[in-house]
mmCIF file of C-alpha atoms in Angstrom:
data_model
loop_
_atom_site.group_PDB
_atom_site.id
_atom_site.type_symbol
_atom_site.label_atom_id
_atom_site.label_comp_id
_atom_site.label_asym_id
_atom_site.label_seq_id
_atom_site.Cartn_x
_atom_site.Cartn_y
_atom_site.Cartn_z
ATOM 1 C CA MET A 649 98.469 111.602 121.486
ATOM 2 C CA GLU A 650 99.344 108.939 124.440
ATOM 3 C CA LEU A 651 99.955 105.065 123.412
ATOM 4 C CA LYS A 652 97.777 103.955 125.935
ATOM 5 C CA GLN A 653 94.724 106.492 124.025
ATOM 6 C CA MET A 654 95.634 104.904 120.692
ATOM 7 C CA ARG A 655 95.370 101.102 121.649
ATOM 8 C CA GLN A 656 91.909 102.163 122.307
ATOM 9 C CA LYS A 657 90.874 103.384 119.363
ATOM 10 C CA SER A 658 89.802 101.187 116.183
ATOM 11 C CA ALA A 659 91.612 100.262 112.558
ATOM 12 C CA ASP A 660 89.014 103.270 111.079
ATOM 13 C CA GLU A 661 90.024 105.881 113.603
ATOM 14 C CA LEU A 662 93.441 105.053 113.515
ATOM 15 C CA LYS A 663 94.166 105.416 109.994
ATOM 16 C CA SER A 664 91.848 108.814 110.244
ATOM 17 C CA HIS A 665 94.882 109.767 113.383
ATOM 18 C CA LEU A 666 96.804 108.530 110.613
ATOM 19 C CA VAL A 667 96.153 110.882 107.946
ATOM 20 C CA GLU A 668 96.014 113.949 110.039
ATOM 21 C CA LEU A 669 99.960 112.923 110.926
ATOM 22 C CA HIS A 670 100.912 113.300 108.042
ATOM 23 C CA LYS A 671 99.394 116.760 107.128
ATOM 24 C CA GLU A 672 101.093 117.806 109.838
ATOM 25 C CA ARG A 673 103.925 117.146 108.901
ATOM 26 C CA PHE A 674 104.000 118.077 105.685
ATOM 27 C CA ALA A 675 102.607 121.683 107.310
ATOM 28 C CA LEU A 676 105.598 121.216 109.188
ATOM 29 C CA ARG A 677 107.920 120.436 106.481
ATOM 30 C CA MET A 678 107.328 123.251 104.744
ATOM 31 C CA GLN A 679 106.837 125.967 107.762
ATOM 32 C CA HIS A 680 111.175 124.256 108.489
ATOM 33 C CA SER A 681 112.475 124.827 104.532
ATOM 34 C CA THR A 682 110.326 128.444 104.358
ATOM 35 C CA GLY A 683 112.383 129.431 107.439
ATOM 36 C CA GLN A 684 108.719 129.979 109.463
ATOM 37 C CA LEU A 685 109.362 126.972 111.858
ATOM 38 C CA PRO A 686 110.138 128.854 115.346
ATOM 39 C CA PRO A 687 113.001 127.406 117.451
ATOM 40 C CA SER A 688 110.499 126.662 119.944
ATOM 41 C CA LYS A 689 108.884 124.155 117.910
ATOM 42 C CA SER A 690 111.377 122.418 116.540
ATOM 43 C CA ASN A 691 111.093 119.272 118.238
ATOM 44 C CA GLU A 692 107.398 119.022 116.028
ATOM 45 C CA PRO A 693 108.752 117.193 113.413
ATOM 46 C CA ARG A 694 110.553 114.295 115.230
ATOM 47 C CA ARG A 695 107.746 114.128 117.687
ATOM 48 C CA VAL A 696 105.028 113.760 114.529
ATOM 49 C CA ARG A 697 107.296 111.316 112.893
ATOM 50 C CA ARG A 698 107.030 109.440 116.432
ATOM 51 C CA GLU A 699 103.514 109.257 116.757
ATOM 52 C CA ILE A 700 103.555 108.437 112.510
ATOM 53 C CA ALA A 701 105.526 104.668 113.704
ATOM 54 C CA ARG A 702 103.537 103.870 116.686
ATOM 55 C CA VAL A 703 99.757 104.372 114.744
ATOM 56 C CA ASN A 704 101.806 101.962 112.097
ATOM 57 C CA THR A 705 103.080 99.360 114.235
ATOM 58 C CA LEU A 706 99.436 99.545 116.303
ATOM 59 C CA LEU A 707 97.517 98.867 112.928
ATOM 60 C CA GLY A 708 99.763 96.485 111.652
ATOM 61 C CA ALA A 709 99.740 94.897 115.413
ATOM 62 C CA LEU A 710 96.085 95.256 114.313
ATOM 63 C CA SER A 711 96.007 93.296 110.727
ATOM 64 C CA ASN A 712 97.922 90.437 112.132
ATOM 65 C CA GLY A 713 95.797 89.894 115.689
ATOM 66 C CA THR A 714 98.685 90.315 118.000
ATOM 67 C CA LEU A 715 96.642 93.001 119.772
ATOM 68 C CA SER A 716 93.364 91.492 120.054
ATOM 69 C CA ASN A 717 90.620 92.975 122.179
ATOM 70 C CA SER A 718 91.964 92.604 125.711
ATOM 71 C CA ALA A 719 95.303 94.229 125.246
ATOM 72 C CA LYS A 720 92.433 97.139 124.167
ATOM 73 C CA LYS A 721 91.211 97.163 127.286
#
């Protein structure tokens, strides 16, 4: 998901997306440890980890008031 799309979401939507990302990261980690992660998806754990960081950053900005409603648009 792109950053512009994430900025338009509410805090509750971001939290639910964060839960989904953690589940996806866990599944990828298990696939990697059992050798089931195909080489074509070798960059997926990095993408998910970075998206988790982006969501956490946006949630922090929302709670601090740094990201205002005008910045969301």
